[in-house]
CSV table of C-alpha atoms and ligand atoms in Angstrom, one decimal:
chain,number,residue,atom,x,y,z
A,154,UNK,CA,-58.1,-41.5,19.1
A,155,UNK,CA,-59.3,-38.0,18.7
A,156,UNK,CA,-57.9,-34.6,19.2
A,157,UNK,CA,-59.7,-32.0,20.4
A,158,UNK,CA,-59.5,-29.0,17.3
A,159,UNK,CA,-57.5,-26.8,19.8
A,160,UNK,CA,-54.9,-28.8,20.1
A,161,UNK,CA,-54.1,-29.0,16.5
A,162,UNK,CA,-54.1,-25.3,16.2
A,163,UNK,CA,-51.6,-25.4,18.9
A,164,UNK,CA,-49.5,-27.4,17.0
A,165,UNK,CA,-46.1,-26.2,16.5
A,166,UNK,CA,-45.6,-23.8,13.9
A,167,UNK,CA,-43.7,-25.0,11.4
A,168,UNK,CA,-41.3,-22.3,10.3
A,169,UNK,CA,-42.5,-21.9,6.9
A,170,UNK,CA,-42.9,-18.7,7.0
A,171,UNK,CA,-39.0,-18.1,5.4
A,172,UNK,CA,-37.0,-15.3,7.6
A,173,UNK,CA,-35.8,-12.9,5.1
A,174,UNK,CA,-32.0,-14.0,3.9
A,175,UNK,CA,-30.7,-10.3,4.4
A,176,UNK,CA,-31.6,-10.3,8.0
A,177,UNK,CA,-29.8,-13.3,8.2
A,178,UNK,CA,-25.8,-13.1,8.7
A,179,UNK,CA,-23.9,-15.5,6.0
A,180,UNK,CA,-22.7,-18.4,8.2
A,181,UNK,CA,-18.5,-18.4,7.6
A,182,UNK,CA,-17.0,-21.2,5.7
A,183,UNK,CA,-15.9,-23.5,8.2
A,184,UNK,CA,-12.6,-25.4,7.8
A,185,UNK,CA,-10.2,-27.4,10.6
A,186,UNK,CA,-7.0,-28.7,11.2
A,187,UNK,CA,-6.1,-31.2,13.7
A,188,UNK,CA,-3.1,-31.0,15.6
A,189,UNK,CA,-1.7,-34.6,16.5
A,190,UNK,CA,1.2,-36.0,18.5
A,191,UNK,CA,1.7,-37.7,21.8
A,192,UNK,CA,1.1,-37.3,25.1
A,193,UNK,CA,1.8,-33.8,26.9
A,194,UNK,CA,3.7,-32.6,23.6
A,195,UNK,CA,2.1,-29.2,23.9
A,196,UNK,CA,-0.6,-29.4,21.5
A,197,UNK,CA,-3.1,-27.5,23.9
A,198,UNK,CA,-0.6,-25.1,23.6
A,199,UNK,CA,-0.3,-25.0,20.5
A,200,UNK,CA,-3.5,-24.6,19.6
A,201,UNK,CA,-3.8,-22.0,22.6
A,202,UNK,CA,-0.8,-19.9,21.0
A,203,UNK,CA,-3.0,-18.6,17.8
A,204,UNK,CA,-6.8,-19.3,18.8
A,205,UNK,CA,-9.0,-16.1,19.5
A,206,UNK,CA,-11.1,-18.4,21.7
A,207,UNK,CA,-9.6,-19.7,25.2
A,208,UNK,CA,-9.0,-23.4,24.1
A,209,UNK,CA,-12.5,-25.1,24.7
A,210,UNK,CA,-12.8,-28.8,25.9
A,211,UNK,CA,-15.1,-31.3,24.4
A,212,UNK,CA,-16.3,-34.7,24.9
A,213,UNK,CA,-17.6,-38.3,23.6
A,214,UNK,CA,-18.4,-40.9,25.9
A,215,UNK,CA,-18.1,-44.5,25.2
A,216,UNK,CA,-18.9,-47.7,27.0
A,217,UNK,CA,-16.1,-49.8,27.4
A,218,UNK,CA,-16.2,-53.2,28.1
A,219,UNK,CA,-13.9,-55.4,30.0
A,220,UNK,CA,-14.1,-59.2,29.7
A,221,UNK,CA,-13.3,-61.5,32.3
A,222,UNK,CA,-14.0,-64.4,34.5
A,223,UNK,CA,-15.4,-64.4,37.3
A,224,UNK,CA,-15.0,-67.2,40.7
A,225,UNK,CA,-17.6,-69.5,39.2
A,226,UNK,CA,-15.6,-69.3,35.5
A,227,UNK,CA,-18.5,-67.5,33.8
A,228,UNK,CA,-17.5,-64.5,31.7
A,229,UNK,CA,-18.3,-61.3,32.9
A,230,UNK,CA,-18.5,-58.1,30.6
A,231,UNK,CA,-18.1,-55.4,33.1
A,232,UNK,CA,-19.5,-51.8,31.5
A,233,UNK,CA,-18.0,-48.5,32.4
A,234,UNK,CA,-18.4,-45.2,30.5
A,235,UNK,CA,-15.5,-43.0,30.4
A,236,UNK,CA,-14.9,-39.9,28.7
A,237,UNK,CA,-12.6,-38.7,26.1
A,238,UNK,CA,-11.8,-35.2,26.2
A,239,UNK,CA,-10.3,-33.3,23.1
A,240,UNK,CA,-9.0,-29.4,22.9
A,241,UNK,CA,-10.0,-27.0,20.3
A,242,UNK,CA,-9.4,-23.2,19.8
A,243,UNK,CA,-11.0,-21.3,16.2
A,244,UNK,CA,-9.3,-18.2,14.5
A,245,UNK,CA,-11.6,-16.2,12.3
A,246,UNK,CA,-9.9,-15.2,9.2
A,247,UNK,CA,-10.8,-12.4,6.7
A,248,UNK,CA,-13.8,-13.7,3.8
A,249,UNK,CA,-15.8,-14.8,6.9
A,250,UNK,CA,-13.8,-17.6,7.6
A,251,UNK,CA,-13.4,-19.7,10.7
A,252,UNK,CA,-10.4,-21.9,11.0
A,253,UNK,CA,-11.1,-24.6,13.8
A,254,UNK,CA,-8.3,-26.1,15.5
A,255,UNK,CA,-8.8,-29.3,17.1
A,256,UNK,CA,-6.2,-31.4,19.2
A,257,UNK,CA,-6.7,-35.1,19.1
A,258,UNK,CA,-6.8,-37.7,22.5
A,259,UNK,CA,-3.5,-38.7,23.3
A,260,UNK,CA,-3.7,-42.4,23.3
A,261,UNK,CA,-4.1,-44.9,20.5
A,262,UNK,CA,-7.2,-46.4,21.8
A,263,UNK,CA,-9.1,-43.2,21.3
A,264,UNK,CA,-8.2,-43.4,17.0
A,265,UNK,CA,-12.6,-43.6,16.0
A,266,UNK,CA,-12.3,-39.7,17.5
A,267,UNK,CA,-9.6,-39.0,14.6
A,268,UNK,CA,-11.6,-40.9,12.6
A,269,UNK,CA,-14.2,-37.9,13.3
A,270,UNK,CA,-11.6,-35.3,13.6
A,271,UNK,CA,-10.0,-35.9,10.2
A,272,UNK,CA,-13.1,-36.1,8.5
A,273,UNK,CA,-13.3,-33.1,6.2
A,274,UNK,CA,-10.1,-31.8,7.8
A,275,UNK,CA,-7.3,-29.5,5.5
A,276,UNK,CA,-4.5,-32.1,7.1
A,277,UNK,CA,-2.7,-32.1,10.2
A,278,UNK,CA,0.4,-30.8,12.1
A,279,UNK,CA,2.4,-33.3,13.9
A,280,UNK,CA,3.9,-32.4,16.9
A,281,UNK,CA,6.9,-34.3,18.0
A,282,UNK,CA,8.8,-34.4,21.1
A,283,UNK,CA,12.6,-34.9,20.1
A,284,UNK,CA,13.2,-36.9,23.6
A,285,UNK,CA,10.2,-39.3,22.9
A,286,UNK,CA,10.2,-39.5,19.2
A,287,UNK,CA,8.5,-43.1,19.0
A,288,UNK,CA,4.9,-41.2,20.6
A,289,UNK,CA,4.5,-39.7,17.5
A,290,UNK,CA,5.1,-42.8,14.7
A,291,UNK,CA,1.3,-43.8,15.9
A,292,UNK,CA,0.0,-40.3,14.4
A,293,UNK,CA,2.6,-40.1,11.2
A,294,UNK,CA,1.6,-43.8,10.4
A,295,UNK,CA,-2.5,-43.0,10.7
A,296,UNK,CA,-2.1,-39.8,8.3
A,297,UNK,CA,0.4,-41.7,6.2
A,298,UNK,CA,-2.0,-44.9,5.8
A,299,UNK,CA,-5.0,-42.1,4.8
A,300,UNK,CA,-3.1,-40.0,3.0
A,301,UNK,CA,-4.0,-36.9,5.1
A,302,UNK,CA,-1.3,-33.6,4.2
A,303,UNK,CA,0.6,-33.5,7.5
A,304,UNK,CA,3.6,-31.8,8.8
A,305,UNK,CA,6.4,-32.3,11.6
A,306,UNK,CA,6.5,-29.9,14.1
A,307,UNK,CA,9.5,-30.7,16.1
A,308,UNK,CA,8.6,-28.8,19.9
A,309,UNK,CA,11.8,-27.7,21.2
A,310,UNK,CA,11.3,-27.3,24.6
A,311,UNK,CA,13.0,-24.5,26.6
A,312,UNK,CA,14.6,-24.1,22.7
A,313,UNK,CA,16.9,-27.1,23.4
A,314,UNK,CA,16.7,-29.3,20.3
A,315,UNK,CA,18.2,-32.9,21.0
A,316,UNK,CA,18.1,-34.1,17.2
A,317,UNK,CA,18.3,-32.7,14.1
A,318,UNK,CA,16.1,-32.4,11.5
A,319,UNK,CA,17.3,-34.7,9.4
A,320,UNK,CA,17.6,-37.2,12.5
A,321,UNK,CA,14.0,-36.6,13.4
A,322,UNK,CA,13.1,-37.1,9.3
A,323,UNK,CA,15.2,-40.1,9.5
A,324,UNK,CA,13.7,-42.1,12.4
A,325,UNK,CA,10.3,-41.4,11.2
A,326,UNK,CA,11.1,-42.3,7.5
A,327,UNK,CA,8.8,-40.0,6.2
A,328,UNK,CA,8.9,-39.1,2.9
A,329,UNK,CA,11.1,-35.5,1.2
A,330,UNK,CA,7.7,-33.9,0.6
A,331,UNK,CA,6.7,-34.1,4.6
A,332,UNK,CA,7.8,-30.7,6.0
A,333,UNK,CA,9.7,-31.2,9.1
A,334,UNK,CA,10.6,-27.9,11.1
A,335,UNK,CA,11.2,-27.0,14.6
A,336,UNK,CA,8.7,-25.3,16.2
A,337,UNK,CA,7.5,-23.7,19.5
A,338,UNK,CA,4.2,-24.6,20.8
A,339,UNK,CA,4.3,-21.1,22.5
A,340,UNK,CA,4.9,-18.8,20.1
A,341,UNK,CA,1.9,-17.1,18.3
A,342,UNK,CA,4.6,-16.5,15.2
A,343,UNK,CA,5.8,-20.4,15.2
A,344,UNK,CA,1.9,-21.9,15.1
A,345,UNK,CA,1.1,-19.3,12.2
A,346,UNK,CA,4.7,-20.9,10.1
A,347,UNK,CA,3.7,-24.4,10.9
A,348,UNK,CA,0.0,-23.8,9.6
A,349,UNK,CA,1.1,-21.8,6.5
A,350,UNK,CA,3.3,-24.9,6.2
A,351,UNK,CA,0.5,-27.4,6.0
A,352,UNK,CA,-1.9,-25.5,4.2
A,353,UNK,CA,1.2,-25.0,1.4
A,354,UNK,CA,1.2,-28.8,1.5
A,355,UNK,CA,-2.4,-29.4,1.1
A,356,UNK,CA,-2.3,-26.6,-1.8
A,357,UNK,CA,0.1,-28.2,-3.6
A,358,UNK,CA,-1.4,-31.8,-3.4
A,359,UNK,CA,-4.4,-30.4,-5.3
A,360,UNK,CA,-2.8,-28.8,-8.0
A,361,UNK,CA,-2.1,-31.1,-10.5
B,215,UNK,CA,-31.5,-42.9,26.3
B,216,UNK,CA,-32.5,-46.8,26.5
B,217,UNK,CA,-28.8,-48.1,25.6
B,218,UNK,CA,-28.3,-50.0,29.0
B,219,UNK,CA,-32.0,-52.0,28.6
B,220,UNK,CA,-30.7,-53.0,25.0
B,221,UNK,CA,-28.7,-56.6,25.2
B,222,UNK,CA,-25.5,-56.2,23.9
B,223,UNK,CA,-25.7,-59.0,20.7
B,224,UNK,CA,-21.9,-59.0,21.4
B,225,UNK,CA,-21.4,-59.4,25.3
B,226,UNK,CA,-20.0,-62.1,26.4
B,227,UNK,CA,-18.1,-63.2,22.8
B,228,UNK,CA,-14.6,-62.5,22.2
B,229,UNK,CA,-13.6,-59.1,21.2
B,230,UNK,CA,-13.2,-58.9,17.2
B,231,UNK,CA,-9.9,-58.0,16.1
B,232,UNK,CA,-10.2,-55.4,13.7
B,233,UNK,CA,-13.7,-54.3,14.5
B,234,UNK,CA,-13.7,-50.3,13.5
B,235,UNK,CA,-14.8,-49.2,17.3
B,236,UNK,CA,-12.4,-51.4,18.6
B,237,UNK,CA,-8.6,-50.6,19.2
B,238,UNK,CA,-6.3,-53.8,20.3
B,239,UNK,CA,-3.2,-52.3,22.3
B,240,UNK,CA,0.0,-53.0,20.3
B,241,UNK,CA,0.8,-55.7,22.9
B,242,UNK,CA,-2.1,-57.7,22.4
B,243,UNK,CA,-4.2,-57.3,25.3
B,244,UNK,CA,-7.6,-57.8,23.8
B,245,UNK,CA,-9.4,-57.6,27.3
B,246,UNK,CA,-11.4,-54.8,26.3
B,247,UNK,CA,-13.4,-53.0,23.6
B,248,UNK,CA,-14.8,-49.7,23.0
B,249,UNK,CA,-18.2,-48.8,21.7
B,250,UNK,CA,-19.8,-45.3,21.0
B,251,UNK,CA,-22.6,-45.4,23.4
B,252,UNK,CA,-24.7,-42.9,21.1
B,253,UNK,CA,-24.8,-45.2,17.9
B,254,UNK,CA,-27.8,-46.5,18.7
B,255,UNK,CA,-29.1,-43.1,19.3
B,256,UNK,CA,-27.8,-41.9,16.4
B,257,UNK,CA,-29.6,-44.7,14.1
B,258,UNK,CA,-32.7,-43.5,15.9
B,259,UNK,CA,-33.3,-40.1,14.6
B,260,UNK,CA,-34.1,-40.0,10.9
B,261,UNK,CA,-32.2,-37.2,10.3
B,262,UNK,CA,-30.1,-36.9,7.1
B,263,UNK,CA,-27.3,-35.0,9.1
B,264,UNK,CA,-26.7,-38.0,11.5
B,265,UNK,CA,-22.7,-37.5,11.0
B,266,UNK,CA,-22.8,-33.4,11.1
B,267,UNK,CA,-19.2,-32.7,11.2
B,268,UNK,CA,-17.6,-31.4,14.3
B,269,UNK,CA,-17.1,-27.5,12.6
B,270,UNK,CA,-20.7,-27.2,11.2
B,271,UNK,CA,-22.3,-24.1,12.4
B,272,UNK,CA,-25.4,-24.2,13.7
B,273,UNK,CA,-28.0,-21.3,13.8
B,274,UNK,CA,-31.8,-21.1,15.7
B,275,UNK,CA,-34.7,-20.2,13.3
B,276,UNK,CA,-35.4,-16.6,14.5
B,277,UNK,CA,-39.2,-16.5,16.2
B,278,UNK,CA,-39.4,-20.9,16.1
B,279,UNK,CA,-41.0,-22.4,19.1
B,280,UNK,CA,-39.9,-25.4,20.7
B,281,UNK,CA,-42.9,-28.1,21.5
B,282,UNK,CA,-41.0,-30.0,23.0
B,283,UNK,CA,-38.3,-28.1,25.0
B,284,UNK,CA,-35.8,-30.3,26.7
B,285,UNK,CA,-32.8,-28.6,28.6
B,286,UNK,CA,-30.5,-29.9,26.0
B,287,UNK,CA,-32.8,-28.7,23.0
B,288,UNK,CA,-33.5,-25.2,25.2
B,289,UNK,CA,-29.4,-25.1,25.9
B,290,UNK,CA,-28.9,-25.3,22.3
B,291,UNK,CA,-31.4,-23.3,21.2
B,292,UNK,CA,-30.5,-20.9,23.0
B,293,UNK,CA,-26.8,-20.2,22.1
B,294,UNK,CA,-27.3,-20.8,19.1
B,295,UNK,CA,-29.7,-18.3,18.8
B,296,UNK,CA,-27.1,-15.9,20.1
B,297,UNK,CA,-24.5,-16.4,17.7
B,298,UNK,CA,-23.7,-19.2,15.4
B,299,UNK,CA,-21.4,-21.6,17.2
B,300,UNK,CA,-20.6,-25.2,16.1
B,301,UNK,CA,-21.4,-28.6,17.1
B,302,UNK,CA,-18.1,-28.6,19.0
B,303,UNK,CA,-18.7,-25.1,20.9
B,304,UNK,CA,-22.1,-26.5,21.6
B,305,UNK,CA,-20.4,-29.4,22.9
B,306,UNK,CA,-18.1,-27.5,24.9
B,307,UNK,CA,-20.6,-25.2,26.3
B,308,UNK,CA,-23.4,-27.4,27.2
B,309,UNK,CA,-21.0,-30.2,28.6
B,310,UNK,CA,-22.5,-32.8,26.9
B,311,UNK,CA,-20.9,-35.5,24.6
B,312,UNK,CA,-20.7,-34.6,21.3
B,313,UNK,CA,-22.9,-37.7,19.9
B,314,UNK,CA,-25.7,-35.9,22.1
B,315,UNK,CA,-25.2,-32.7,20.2
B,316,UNK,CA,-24.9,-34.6,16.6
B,317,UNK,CA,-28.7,-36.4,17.7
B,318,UNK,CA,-30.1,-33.3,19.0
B,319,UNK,CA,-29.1,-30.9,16.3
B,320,UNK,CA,-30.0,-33.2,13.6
B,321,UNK,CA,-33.8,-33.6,15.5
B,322,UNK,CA,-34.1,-29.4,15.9
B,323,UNK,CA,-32.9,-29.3,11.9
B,324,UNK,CA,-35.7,-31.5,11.0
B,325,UNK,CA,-38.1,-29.9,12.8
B,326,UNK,CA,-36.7,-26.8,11.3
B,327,UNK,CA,-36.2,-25.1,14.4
B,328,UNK,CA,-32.1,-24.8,13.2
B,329,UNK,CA,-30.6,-24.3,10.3
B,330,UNK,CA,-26.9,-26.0,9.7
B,331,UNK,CA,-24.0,-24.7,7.9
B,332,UNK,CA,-21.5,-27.0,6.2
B,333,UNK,CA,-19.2,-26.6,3.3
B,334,UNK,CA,-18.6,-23.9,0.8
B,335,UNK,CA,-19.8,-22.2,-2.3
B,336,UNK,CA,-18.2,-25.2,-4.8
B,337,UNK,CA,-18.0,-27.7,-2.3
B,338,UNK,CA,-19.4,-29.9,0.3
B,339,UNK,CA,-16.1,-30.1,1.5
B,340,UNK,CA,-14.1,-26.7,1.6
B,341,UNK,CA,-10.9,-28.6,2.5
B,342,UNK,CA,-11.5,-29.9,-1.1
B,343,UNK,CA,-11.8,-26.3,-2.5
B,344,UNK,CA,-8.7,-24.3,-3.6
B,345,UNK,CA,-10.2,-20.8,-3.9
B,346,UNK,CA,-11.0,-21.4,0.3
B,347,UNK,CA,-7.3,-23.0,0.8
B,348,UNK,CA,-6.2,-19.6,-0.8
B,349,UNK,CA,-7.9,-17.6,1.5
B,350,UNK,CA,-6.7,-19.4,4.6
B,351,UNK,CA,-3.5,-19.1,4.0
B,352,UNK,CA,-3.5,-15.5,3.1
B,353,UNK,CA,-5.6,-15.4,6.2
B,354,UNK,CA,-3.1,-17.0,8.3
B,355,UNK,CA,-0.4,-15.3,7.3
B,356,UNK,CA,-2.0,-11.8,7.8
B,357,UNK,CA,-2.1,-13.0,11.4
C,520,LIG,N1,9.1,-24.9,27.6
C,520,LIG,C1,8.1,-25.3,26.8
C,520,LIG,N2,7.1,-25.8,27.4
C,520,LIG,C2,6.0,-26.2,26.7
C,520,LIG,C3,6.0,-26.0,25.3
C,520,LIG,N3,4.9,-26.6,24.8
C,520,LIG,C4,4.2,-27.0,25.8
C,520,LIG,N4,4.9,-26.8,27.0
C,520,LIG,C5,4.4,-27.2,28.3
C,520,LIG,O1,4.3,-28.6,28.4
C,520,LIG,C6,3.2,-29.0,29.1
C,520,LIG,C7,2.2,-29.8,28.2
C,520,LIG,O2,1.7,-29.0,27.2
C,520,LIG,P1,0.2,-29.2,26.6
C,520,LIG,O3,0.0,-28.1,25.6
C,520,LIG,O4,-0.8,-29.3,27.7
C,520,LIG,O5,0.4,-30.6,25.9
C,520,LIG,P2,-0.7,-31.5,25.3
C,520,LIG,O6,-0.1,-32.2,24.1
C,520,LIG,O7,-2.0,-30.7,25.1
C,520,LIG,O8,-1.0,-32.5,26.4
C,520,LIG,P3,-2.1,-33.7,26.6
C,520,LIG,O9,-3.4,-33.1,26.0
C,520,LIG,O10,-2.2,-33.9,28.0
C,520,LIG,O11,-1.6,-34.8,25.8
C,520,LIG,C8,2.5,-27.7,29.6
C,520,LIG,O12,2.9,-27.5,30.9
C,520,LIG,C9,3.1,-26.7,28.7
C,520,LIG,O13,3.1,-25.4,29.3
C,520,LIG,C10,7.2,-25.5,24.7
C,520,LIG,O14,7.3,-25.3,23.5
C,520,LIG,N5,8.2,-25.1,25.5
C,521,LIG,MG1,-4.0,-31.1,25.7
């Protein structure tokens, strides 16, 4: 099949013609943490306390199937697409720097996004809710098998803390390196402390 | 995208136990299973950057023209050629899924109509490089 010769002048132009690399701003150095823990244990908050951006939402749709049987015994696989939302917030830091922020889906059935999250990640804050400790072992035990730097940030809500630290370290049986702290997913000066935290922990994994 | 014309090899078979996109509940429920609808999407494109990480920053190529101009490939285009944002802002902004964004960018990058940002000076990986560890935590705590 032939083309006409106008159409291959109108062919896109390729952008070999290089744009001058002054003109162009240096792209920052990107780097994330993920901020973990259970259901409704502030970690939009969190991440809202320090970000220069209003926390933004994101998505990744699956299919999920459900199997079943139907009257006539057959097996049905019923498709529905839902959505998985996760929070993120970015703080730009001096040396043209961005530091991402990204809060994971609550549930368990949602772990292929950490999978994504994770990847590339510094490590992770832990946020822990002293009246529901057990909805965080799912998060310490997914770091812990991948050997991701994380720390526990105990949320004291209304500043009433219902265990002690050691408590907390104790029914998580984490090991003495794991900084656990008590935190406030509010305050701009407690979200700084428990990053510095983390990133002193990933630092000090590295050196040998 | 032509996922719901493609037969599932797997419907109708017993969910896998221990299949990577596929989370049992802790109480053995194994009714359902969860797939990522844009894999197959994904294995389409020939990009090299199918698995662009969710921080990459991506940039339009000042003055390149779009042949093919869809809304998601003009939506991208076009914030991205207001500031550099990443694949999650672009996610964010556009409302569309993130595995969209991944195929999408990756097709405007080979076409060189966008240029994507990862890693750092010494390292694909700046999580992996001390130097930029050292500057995010003086960064931090300047805050
Ligand atoms: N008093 C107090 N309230 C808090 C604190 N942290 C979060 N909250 C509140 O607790 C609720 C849940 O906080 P979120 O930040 O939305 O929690 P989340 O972990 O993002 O929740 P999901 O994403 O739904 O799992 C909100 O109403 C917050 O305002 C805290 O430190 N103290
Ligand atoms: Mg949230």
């Amino acid at each position: 099949m032939a083309f006409p010769r106008s159409d291959l002048t109108a062919a896109p132009a390729r952008p070999s013609q290089q744009v001058p690399v002054e003109t162009m701003p240096v792209a920052p150095v990107t780097v994330k943490i993920v901020v973990a823990g259970g259901f409704a244990v502030g970690k939009t908050t969190f991440i809202g306390s320090i970000s220069d951006i209003e926390p933004l939402s994101t998505e990744a749709a699956m299919t999920e199937h459900s199997l079943g049987v139907d009257d006539a015994g057959g097996v049905t696989d019923r498709k529905t697409t839902t959505t998985v939302a996760m929070d993120f917030g970015r703080i730009a830091l001096p040396g043209n720097l961005w530091l991402y922020l990204f809060g994971t889906p609550g549930q368990d059935r949602f772990h292929f996004m950490w999978d994504d999250l994770i990847t590339g990640a510094i490590g992770a804050v832990v946020l822990v809710d002293t009246e529901r400790l057990d909805a965080c072992f799912d998060a310490v035990d997914y770091f812990e098998a991948r050997q991701i730097p994380f720390v526990l940030a105990v949320n004291c809500f209304d500043g009433v803390a219902r265990h002690t630290l050691d408590d907390v370290r104790a029914a998580l049986a984490v090991r003495p390196e794991v900084p656990v702290f008590y935190t406030d997913a509010r305050s701009r000066q407690a979200t700084k402390q428990a990053l510095i935290s983390l990133v002193t922990l990933a630092m000090a994994r590295m050196q040998p | 995208m032509d996922d719901a014309a493609t037969p599932d090899p797997d419907a109708g078979r017993p969910p896998r136990r221990g299949h990577d996109l596929y989370d049992a509940d802790a109480d053995g429920a194994d009714d359902s299973r969860i797939v990522r609808p844009y894999t197959r999407t994904r294995g389409r494109t020939r990009s090299a950057r199918n698995d662009l990480p969710l921080e990459a920053l991506v940039s339009a190529v000042p003055g390149a023209t779009d042949p093919v101009a869809t809304s998601e490939r003009r939506g991208i285009l076009k914030l991205a050629g207001e500031s550099m944002l990443s694949i999650a802002e672009l996610s964010a902004h556009l409302s569309l899924p993130l595995g969209v964004i991944r195929v999408v960018v990756g097709d405007l990058a080979d076409q060189g109509l966008v240029t994507v940002h990862t890693g750092s000076a010494s390292s694909a990986n700046p999580a992996n490089d001390l130097k930029v560890l050292e500057s995010v935590l003086d960064g931090i705590s300047a805050l």
